[in-house]
mmCIF file with all atom_site columns, C-alpha atoms in Angstrom:
data_model
loop_
_atom_site.group_PDB
_atom_site.id
_atom_site.type_symbol
_atom_site.label_atom_id
_atom_site.label_alt_id
_atom_site.label_comp_id
_atom_site.label_asym_id
_atom_site.label_entity_id
_atom_site.label_seq_id
_atom_site.pdbx_PDB_ins_code
_atom_site.Cartn_x
_atom_site.Cartn_y
_atom_site.Cartn_z
_atom_site.occupancy
_atom_site.B_iso_or_equiv
_atom_site.pdbx_formal_charge
_atom_site.auth_seq_id
_atom_site.auth_comp_id
_atom_site.auth_asym_id
_atom_site.auth_atom_id
_atom_site.pdbx_PDB_model_num
ATOM 1   C CA . GLY A 1 1   ? 48.787 102.932 32.140 1.00 63.00 ? 17  GLY A CA 1
ATOM 2   C CA . LEU A 1 2   ? 51.670 104.127 34.221 1.00 71.00 ? 18  LEU A CA 1
ATOM 3   C CA . GLY A 1 3   ? 49.482 104.444 37.303 1.00 75.00 ? 19  GLY A CA 1
ATOM 4   C CA . TYR A 1 4   ? 49.604 100.683 37.764 1.00 81.00 ? 20  TYR A CA 1
ATOM 5   C CA . LEU A 1 5   ? 53.365 100.828 38.237 1.00 85.00 ? 21  LEU A CA 1
ATOM 6   C CA . ILE A 1 6   ? 52.788 102.869 41.380 1.00 88.00 ? 22  ILE A CA 1
ATOM 7   C CA . ILE A 1 7   ? 51.325 99.745  43.003 1.00 89.00 ? 23  ILE A CA 1
ATOM 8   C CA . VAL A 1 8   ? 54.859 98.331  43.207 1.00 89.00 ? 24  VAL A CA 1
ATOM 9   C CA . TYR A 1 9   ? 56.185 101.468 44.906 1.00 89.00 ? 25  TYR A CA 1
ATOM 10  C CA . VAL A 1 10  ? 53.292 101.522 47.368 1.00 90.00 ? 26  VAL A CA 1
ATOM 11  C CA . ALA A 1 11  ? 53.955 97.854  48.197 1.00 91.00 ? 27  ALA A CA 1
ATOM 12  C CA . ILE A 1 12  ? 57.653 98.566  48.755 1.00 91.00 ? 28  ILE A CA 1
ATOM 13  C CA . ALA A 1 13  ? 56.803 101.572 50.915 1.00 90.00 ? 29  ALA A CA 1
ATOM 14  C CA . ALA A 1 14  ? 54.410 99.463  52.986 1.00 90.00 ? 30  ALA A CA 1
ATOM 15  C CA . ILE A 1 15  ? 57.156 96.903  53.553 1.00 90.00 ? 31  ILE A CA 1
ATOM 16  C CA . PHE A 1 16  ? 59.861 99.330  54.616 1.00 91.00 ? 32  PHE A CA 1
ATOM 17  C CA . ILE A 1 17  ? 57.865 102.181 56.180 1.00 87.00 ? 33  ILE A CA 1
ATOM 18  C CA . ARG A 1 18  ? 55.918 101.451 59.354 1.00 81.00 ? 34  ARG A CA 1
ATOM 19  C CA . GLY A 1 19  ? 52.675 102.985 60.453 1.00 80.00 ? 35  GLY A CA 1
ATOM 20  C CA . ARG A 1 20  ? 50.561 105.643 58.868 1.00 86.00 ? 36  ARG A CA 1
ATOM 21  C CA . LEU A 1 21  ? 53.268 106.967 56.593 1.00 88.00 ? 37  LEU A CA 1
ATOM 22  C CA . ALA A 1 22  ? 52.825 104.072 54.161 1.00 87.00 ? 38  ALA A CA 1
ATOM 23  C CA . ILE A 1 23  ? 49.056 104.695 54.080 1.00 90.00 ? 39  ILE A CA 1
ATOM 24  C CA . GLY A 1 24  ? 49.855 108.368 53.499 1.00 90.00 ? 40  GLY A CA 1
ATOM 25  C CA . TYR A 1 25  ? 52.041 107.367 50.578 1.00 89.00 ? 41  TYR A CA 1
ATOM 26  C CA . ALA A 1 26  ? 49.115 105.400 49.110 1.00 91.00 ? 42  ALA A CA 1
ATOM 27  C CA . ALA A 1 27  ? 46.804 108.394 49.678 1.00 92.00 ? 43  ALA A CA 1
ATOM 28  C CA . MET A 1 28  ? 49.248 110.745 47.983 1.00 91.00 ? 44  MET A CA 1
ATOM 29  C CA . ALA A 1 29  ? 49.587 108.408 45.006 1.00 91.00 ? 45  ALA A CA 1
ATOM 30  C CA . SER A 1 30  ? 45.792 108.064 44.790 1.00 91.00 ? 46  SER A CA 1
ATOM 31  C CA . VAL A 1 31  ? 45.326 111.839 44.790 1.00 92.00 ? 47  VAL A CA 1
ATOM 32  C CA . VAL A 1 32  ? 47.916 112.225 42.043 1.00 89.00 ? 48  VAL A CA 1
ATOM 33  C CA . ILE A 1 33  ? 46.325 109.479 39.906 1.00 89.00 ? 49  ILE A CA 1
ATOM 34  C CA . ILE A 1 34  ? 42.782 110.819 40.353 1.00 89.00 ? 50  ILE A CA 1
ATOM 35  C CA . GLY A 1 35  ? 44.005 114.381 39.790 1.00 88.00 ? 51  GLY A CA 1
ATOM 36  C CA . ASP A 1 36  ? 45.674 113.308 36.565 1.00 85.00 ? 52  ASP A CA 1
ATOM 37  C CA . ALA A 1 37  ? 42.457 111.628 35.415 1.00 84.00 ? 53  ALA A CA 1
ATOM 38  C CA . ILE A 1 38  ? 40.425 114.770 36.221 1.00 86.00 ? 54  ILE A CA 1
ATOM 39  C CA . TYR A 1 39  ? 42.923 116.954 34.387 1.00 85.00 ? 55  TYR A CA 1
ATOM 40  C CA . ALA A 1 40  ? 42.883 114.623 31.365 1.00 82.00 ? 56  ALA A CA 1
ATOM 41  C CA . MET A 1 41  ? 39.085 114.525 31.416 1.00 83.00 ? 57  MET A CA 1
ATOM 42  C CA . LEU A 1 42  ? 38.781 118.329 31.523 1.00 83.00 ? 58  LEU A CA 1
ATOM 43  C CA . SER A 1 43  ? 41.530 119.176 29.071 1.00 82.00 ? 59  SER A CA 1
ATOM 44  C CA . GLU A 1 44  ? 41.226 116.392 26.525 1.00 76.00 ? 60  GLU A CA 1
ATOM 45  C CA . ALA A 1 45  ? 37.549 115.629 26.886 1.00 67.00 ? 61  ALA A CA 1
ATOM 46  C CA . GLN A 1 46  ? 38.205 111.987 27.733 1.00 65.00 ? 62  GLN A CA 1
ATOM 47  C CA . GLN A 1 47  ? 35.460 109.735 28.969 1.00 70.00 ? 63  GLN A CA 1
ATOM 48  C CA . GLU A 1 48  ? 34.427 109.355 32.590 1.00 74.00 ? 64  GLU A CA 1
ATOM 49  C CA . LYS A 1 49  ? 35.619 105.745 32.488 1.00 78.00 ? 65  LYS A CA 1
ATOM 50  C CA . GLU A 1 50  ? 39.155 107.019 33.086 1.00 81.00 ? 66  GLU A CA 1
ATOM 51  C CA . LEU A 1 51  ? 38.050 108.711 36.298 1.00 84.00 ? 67  LEU A CA 1
ATOM 52  C CA . PHE A 1 52  ? 36.370 105.515 37.515 1.00 87.00 ? 68  PHE A CA 1
ATOM 53  C CA . ALA A 1 53  ? 39.477 103.458 36.656 1.00 87.00 ? 69  ALA A CA 1
ATOM 54  C CA . SER A 1 54  ? 41.621 105.965 38.567 1.00 88.00 ? 70  SER A CA 1
ATOM 55  C CA . GLY A 1 55  ? 39.327 105.672 41.578 1.00 90.00 ? 71  GLY A CA 1
ATOM 56  C CA . VAL A 1 56  ? 39.549 101.890 41.480 1.00 91.00 ? 72  VAL A CA 1
ATOM 57  C CA . LEU A 1 57  ? 43.327 102.138 41.169 1.00 92.00 ? 73  LEU A CA 1
ATOM 58  C CA . GLY A 1 58  ? 43.367 104.418 44.228 1.00 92.00 ? 74  GLY A CA 1
ATOM 59  C CA . ALA A 1 59  ? 41.401 101.820 46.179 1.00 93.00 ? 75  ALA A CA 1
ATOM 60  C CA . VAL A 1 60  ? 43.821 99.125  45.001 1.00 93.00 ? 76  VAL A CA 1
ATOM 61  C CA . LEU A 1 61  ? 46.724 101.263 46.219 1.00 93.00 ? 77  LEU A CA 1
ATOM 62  C CA . PHE A 1 62  ? 45.171 101.475 49.694 1.00 93.00 ? 78  PHE A CA 1
ATOM 63  C CA . LEU A 1 63  ? 44.473 97.734  49.747 1.00 94.00 ? 79  LEU A CA 1
ATOM 64  C CA . THR A 1 64  ? 48.038 97.050  48.645 1.00 93.00 ? 80  THR A CA 1
ATOM 65  C CA . ALA A 1 65  ? 49.498 99.289  51.349 1.00 93.00 ? 81  ALA A CA 1
ATOM 66  C CA . ILE A 1 66  ? 47.335 97.780  54.082 1.00 93.00 ? 82  ILE A CA 1
ATOM 67  C CA . SER A 1 67  ? 47.919 94.195  52.921 1.00 94.00 ? 83  SER A CA 1
ATOM 68  C CA . PHE A 1 68  ? 51.678 94.550  52.702 1.00 94.00 ? 84  PHE A CA 1
ATOM 69  C CA . GLN A 1 69  ? 51.811 96.275  56.085 1.00 93.00 ? 85  GLN A CA 1
ATOM 70  C CA . LEU A 1 70  ? 49.867 93.427  57.690 1.00 93.00 ? 86  LEU A CA 1
ATOM 71  C CA . LEU A 1 71  ? 52.020 90.776  56.024 1.00 94.00 ? 87  LEU A CA 1
ATOM 72  C CA . THR A 1 72  ? 55.219 92.564  56.966 1.00 93.00 ? 88  THR A CA 1
ATOM 73  C CA . GLU A 1 73  ? 54.064 92.909  60.572 1.00 92.00 ? 89  GLU A CA 1
ATOM 74  C CA . LYS A 1 74  ? 53.253 89.189  60.691 1.00 95.00 ? 90  LYS A CA 1
ATOM 75  C CA . ILE A 1 75  ? 56.722 88.390  59.376 1.00 94.00 ? 91  ILE A CA 1
ATOM 76  C CA . ARG A 1 76  ? 58.349 90.691  61.925 1.00 93.00 ? 92  ARG A CA 1
ATOM 77  C CA . THR A 1 77  ? 56.311 89.139  64.723 1.00 94.00 ? 93  THR A CA 1
ATOM 78  C CA . SER A 1 78  ? 57.163 85.592  63.670 1.00 96.00 ? 94  SER A CA 1
ATOM 79  C CA . ASP A 1 79  ? 60.861 86.506  63.364 1.00 95.00 ? 95  ASP A CA 1
ATOM 80  C CA . LEU A 1 80  ? 60.781 87.961  66.867 1.00 95.00 ? 96  LEU A CA 1
ATOM 81  C CA . ALA A 1 81  ? 59.013 84.859  68.190 1.00 96.00 ? 97  ALA A CA 1
ATOM 82  C CA . ALA A 1 82  ? 61.563 82.598  66.480 1.00 96.00 ? 98  ALA A CA 1
ATOM 83  C CA . ALA A 1 83  ? 64.438 84.583  67.984 1.00 95.00 ? 99  ALA A CA 1
ATOM 84  C CA . THR A 1 84  ? 62.829 84.390  71.430 1.00 95.00 ? 100 THR A CA 1
ATOM 85  C CA . HIS A 1 85  ? 62.310 80.634  71.137 1.00 96.00 ? 101 HIS A CA 1
ATOM 86  C CA . SER A 1 86  ? 65.873 80.199  69.918 1.00 96.00 ? 102 SER A CA 1
ATOM 87  C CA . ALA A 1 87  ? 67.246 82.154  72.873 1.00 95.00 ? 103 ALA A CA 1
ATOM 88  C CA . TYR A 1 88  ? 65.089 80.126  75.259 1.00 96.00 ? 104 TYR A CA 1
ATOM 89  C CA . ALA A 1 89  ? 66.240 76.845  73.709 1.00 95.00 ? 105 ALA A CA 1
ATOM 90  C CA . GLU A 1 90  ? 69.846 77.979  74.027 1.00 94.00 ? 106 GLU A CA 1
ATOM 91  C CA . HIS A 1 91  ? 69.225 78.854  77.672 1.00 95.00 ? 107 HIS A CA 1
ATOM 92  C CA . LEU A 1 92  ? 67.705 75.419  78.317 1.00 94.00 ? 108 LEU A CA 1
ATOM 93  C CA . GLN A 1 93  ? 70.642 73.741  76.603 1.00 89.00 ? 109 GLN A CA 1
ATOM 94  C CA . LYS A 1 94  ? 73.111 75.625  78.802 1.00 90.00 ? 110 LYS A CA 1
ATOM 95  C CA . LEU A 1 95  ? 71.068 74.762  81.880 1.00 92.00 ? 111 LEU A CA 1
ATOM 96  C CA . ALA A 1 96  ? 70.992 71.066  80.979 1.00 87.00 ? 112 ALA A CA 1
ATOM 97  C CA . GLN A 1 97  ? 74.706 71.099  80.311 1.00 83.00 ? 113 GLN A CA 1
ATOM 98  C CA . ALA A 1 98  ? 75.364 72.778  83.677 1.00 86.00 ? 114 ALA A CA 1
ATOM 99  C CA . ILE A 1 99  ? 73.259 70.139  85.430 1.00 87.00 ? 115 ILE A CA 1
ATOM 100 C CA . ILE A 1 100 ? 75.037 67.273  83.667 1.00 83.00 ? 116 ILE A CA 1
ATOM 101 C CA . THR A 1 101 ? 78.439 68.794  84.352 1.00 79.00 ? 117 THR A CA 1
ATOM 102 C CA . ARG A 1 102 ? 77.758 69.009  88.096 1.00 82.00 ? 118 ARG A CA 1
ATOM 103 C CA . MET A 1 103 ? 76.277 65.513  88.489 1.00 84.00 ? 119 MET A CA 1
ATOM 104 C CA . ARG A 1 104 ? 78.206 62.969  90.530 1.00 85.00 ? 120 ARG A CA 1
ATOM 105 C CA . THR A 1 105 ? 77.300 60.252  88.039 1.00 86.00 ? 121 THR A CA 1
ATOM 106 C CA . GLY A 1 106 ? 79.680 59.971  85.113 1.00 86.00 ? 122 GLY A CA 1
ATOM 107 C CA . ILE A 1 107 ? 77.941 60.906  81.877 1.00 87.00 ? 123 ILE A CA 1
ATOM 108 C CA . ILE A 1 108 ? 79.281 60.722  78.335 1.00 86.00 ? 124 ILE A CA 1
ATOM 109 C CA . VAL A 1 109 ? 77.135 61.791  75.381 1.00 86.00 ? 125 VAL A CA 1
ATOM 110 C CA . VAL A 1 110 ? 78.313 60.280  72.099 1.00 86.00 ? 126 VAL A CA 1
ATOM 111 C CA . ASP A 1 111 ? 76.987 60.975  68.578 1.00 87.00 ? 127 ASP A CA 1
ATOM 112 C CA . ASP A 1 112 ? 76.286 58.334  65.941 1.00 83.00 ? 128 ASP A CA 1
ATOM 113 C CA . ASN A 1 113 ? 79.909 58.421  64.739 1.00 85.00 ? 129 ASN A CA 1
ATOM 114 C CA . GLY A 1 114 ? 81.351 57.727  68.176 1.00 84.00 ? 130 GLY A CA 1
ATOM 115 C CA . LYS A 1 115 ? 82.498 61.302  68.794 1.00 89.00 ? 131 LYS A CA 1
ATOM 116 C CA . ILE A 1 116 ? 82.081 62.718  72.266 1.00 88.00 ? 132 ILE A CA 1
ATOM 117 C CA . GLU A 1 117 ? 79.521 65.521  72.420 1.00 87.00 ? 133 GLU A CA 1
ATOM 118 C CA . LEU A 1 118 ? 79.586 65.982  76.189 1.00 84.00 ? 134 LEU A CA 1
ATOM 119 C CA . ILE A 1 119 ? 81.535 64.470  79.050 1.00 85.00 ? 135 ILE A CA 1
ATOM 120 C CA . ASN A 1 120 ? 81.216 65.569  82.652 1.00 87.00 ? 136 ASN A CA 1
ATOM 121 C CA . ASP A 1 121 ? 83.897 65.805  85.333 1.00 85.00 ? 137 ASP A CA 1
ATOM 122 C CA . SER A 1 122 ? 82.706 62.663  87.119 1.00 87.00 ? 138 SER A CA 1
ATOM 123 C CA . ALA A 1 123 ? 83.196 60.604  83.955 1.00 86.00 ? 139 ALA A CA 1
ATOM 124 C CA . LEU A 1 124 ? 86.677 62.059  83.538 1.00 86.00 ? 140 LEU A CA 1
ATOM 125 C CA . GLN A 1 125 ? 87.510 61.091  87.144 1.00 85.00 ? 141 GLN A CA 1
ATOM 126 C CA . LEU A 1 126 ? 86.137 57.568  86.675 1.00 84.00 ? 142 LEU A CA 1
ATOM 127 C CA . MET A 1 127 ? 88.284 57.065  83.575 1.00 83.00 ? 143 MET A CA 1
ATOM 128 C CA . ASP A 1 128 ? 91.360 58.734  85.138 1.00 82.00 ? 144 ASP A CA 1
ATOM 129 C CA . LEU A 1 129 ? 91.505 61.407  82.425 1.00 84.00 ? 145 LEU A CA 1
ATOM 130 C CA . PRO A 1 130 ? 92.853 64.903  82.992 1.00 84.00 ? 146 PRO A CA 1
ATOM 131 C CA . GLN A 1 131 ? 90.078 67.466  83.452 1.00 81.00 ? 147 GLN A CA 1
ATOM 132 C CA . SER A 1 132 ? 92.097 70.262  81.910 1.00 82.00 ? 148 SER A CA 1
ATOM 133 C CA . LYS A 1 133 ? 91.742 68.868  78.386 1.00 84.00 ? 149 LYS A CA 1
ATOM 134 C CA . SER A 1 134 ? 88.623 69.192  76.215 1.00 83.00 ? 150 SER A CA 1
ATOM 135 C CA . TYR A 1 135 ? 87.404 65.878  74.825 1.00 84.00 ? 151 TYR A CA 1
ATOM 136 C CA . ARG A 1 136 ? 84.590 67.302  72.699 1.00 84.00 ? 152 ARG A CA 1
ATOM 137 C CA . GLN A 1 137 ? 84.590 65.801  69.156 1.00 87.00 ? 153 GLN A CA 1
ATOM 138 C CA . THR A 1 138 ? 87.194 63.228  70.241 1.00 86.00 ? 154 THR A CA 1
ATOM 139 C CA . GLN A 1 139 ? 86.518 59.628  69.252 1.00 87.00 ? 155 GLN A CA 1
ATOM 140 C CA . LEU A 1 140 ? 85.436 57.626  72.303 1.00 84.00 ? 156 LEU A CA 1
ATOM 141 C CA . LYS A 1 141 ? 87.665 54.724  71.241 1.00 83.00 ? 157 LYS A CA 1
ATOM 142 C CA . GLU A 1 142 ? 90.719 57.015  71.518 1.00 84.00 ? 158 GLU A CA 1
ATOM 143 C CA . ILE A 1 143 ? 90.289 57.553  75.250 1.00 82.00 ? 159 ILE A CA 1
ATOM 144 C CA . SER A 1 144 ? 88.479 54.450  76.520 1.00 77.00 ? 160 SER A CA 1
ATOM 145 C CA . SER A 1 145 ? 87.387 50.914  75.857 1.00 74.00 ? 161 SER A CA 1
ATOM 146 C CA . LEU A 1 146 ? 83.779 52.057  76.293 1.00 78.00 ? 162 LEU A CA 1
ATOM 147 C CA . LYS A 1 147 ? 83.331 52.201  72.518 1.00 76.00 ? 163 LYS A CA 1
ATOM 148 C CA . ALA A 1 148 ? 82.949 48.404  72.370 1.00 77.00 ? 164 ALA A CA 1
ATOM 149 C CA . ILE A 1 149 ? 80.304 48.505  75.113 1.00 76.00 ? 165 ILE A CA 1
ATOM 150 C CA . VAL A 1 150 ? 78.420 51.296  73.318 1.00 77.00 ? 166 VAL A CA 1
ATOM 151 C CA . ASP A 1 151 ? 78.541 49.358  70.037 1.00 77.00 ? 167 ASP A CA 1
ATOM 152 C CA . GLU A 1 152 ? 77.238 46.239  71.791 1.00 79.00 ? 168 GLU A CA 1
ATOM 153 C CA . TRP A 1 153 ? 74.410 48.268  73.318 1.00 76.00 ? 169 TRP A CA 1
ATOM 154 C CA . HIS A 1 154 ? 73.539 49.762  69.889 1.00 77.00 ? 170 HIS A CA 1
ATOM 155 C CA . ALA A 1 155 ? 73.391 46.249  68.432 1.00 82.00 ? 171 ALA A CA 1
ATOM 156 C CA . ASN A 1 156 ? 71.108 44.956  71.209 1.00 81.00 ? 172 ASN A CA 1
ATOM 157 C CA . PRO A 1 157 ? 69.587 47.766  73.310 1.00 77.00 ? 173 PRO A CA 1
ATOM 158 C CA . ILE A 1 158 ? 67.324 45.402  75.272 1.00 79.00 ? 174 ILE A CA 1
ATOM 159 C CA . SER A 1 159 ? 70.155 43.346  76.799 1.00 73.00 ? 175 SER A CA 1
ATOM 160 C CA . LYS A 1 160 ? 71.685 44.213  80.140 1.00 71.00 ? 176 LYS A CA 1
ATOM 161 C CA . PRO A 1 161 ? 74.709 46.463  79.800 1.00 64.00 ? 177 PRO A CA 1
ATOM 162 C CA . ALA A 1 162 ? 78.093 44.980  80.547 1.00 61.00 ? 178 ALA A CA 1
ATOM 163 C CA . LYS A 1 163 ? 79.692 45.911  83.834 1.00 64.00 ? 179 LYS A CA 1
ATOM 164 C CA . ILE A 1 164 ? 82.516 48.332  83.406 1.00 63.00 ? 180 ILE A CA 1
ATOM 165 C CA . HIS A 1 165 ? 84.118 47.735  86.789 1.00 59.00 ? 181 HIS A CA 1
ATOM 166 C CA . PRO A 1 166 ? 83.470 44.043  87.671 1.00 50.00 ? 182 PRO A CA 1
ATOM 167 C CA . GLN A 1 167 ? 83.708 43.305  91.383 1.00 46.00 ? 183 GLN A CA 1
#
């Protein structure tokens, strides 16, 4: 009857309580359930089937506690791994951006809509643009005629790129 509702509480305890305490909670619940069955069997002359069912329920409580602890630990581990990978990816992104920023070659990274994602100092010098201003999310066509060259390259990526500074 009501003993089966304790499974939910044992599962919740196994999720939120780490270590042996959750197993202890399952043990305490099992003792109470089996004790209740023994008391009912002695006082009301109920059948021994109730005692067996209480024992099985106690085993289910232990299995529930152990299962939910293992699942919760797996989730915690995967969350930690995801956070570590995210931090590493962020570090690599900053490193790549630092390398691109310090290159002597002018580099402009543009998204599909023509907005500037990244522009290094060499590109700003080549286009005679002030370095004090941020050009991130600015349309490339607003600051240079390079937009037409980029569009031509998108249309035919195999062709040779047009010279920007003809000699």
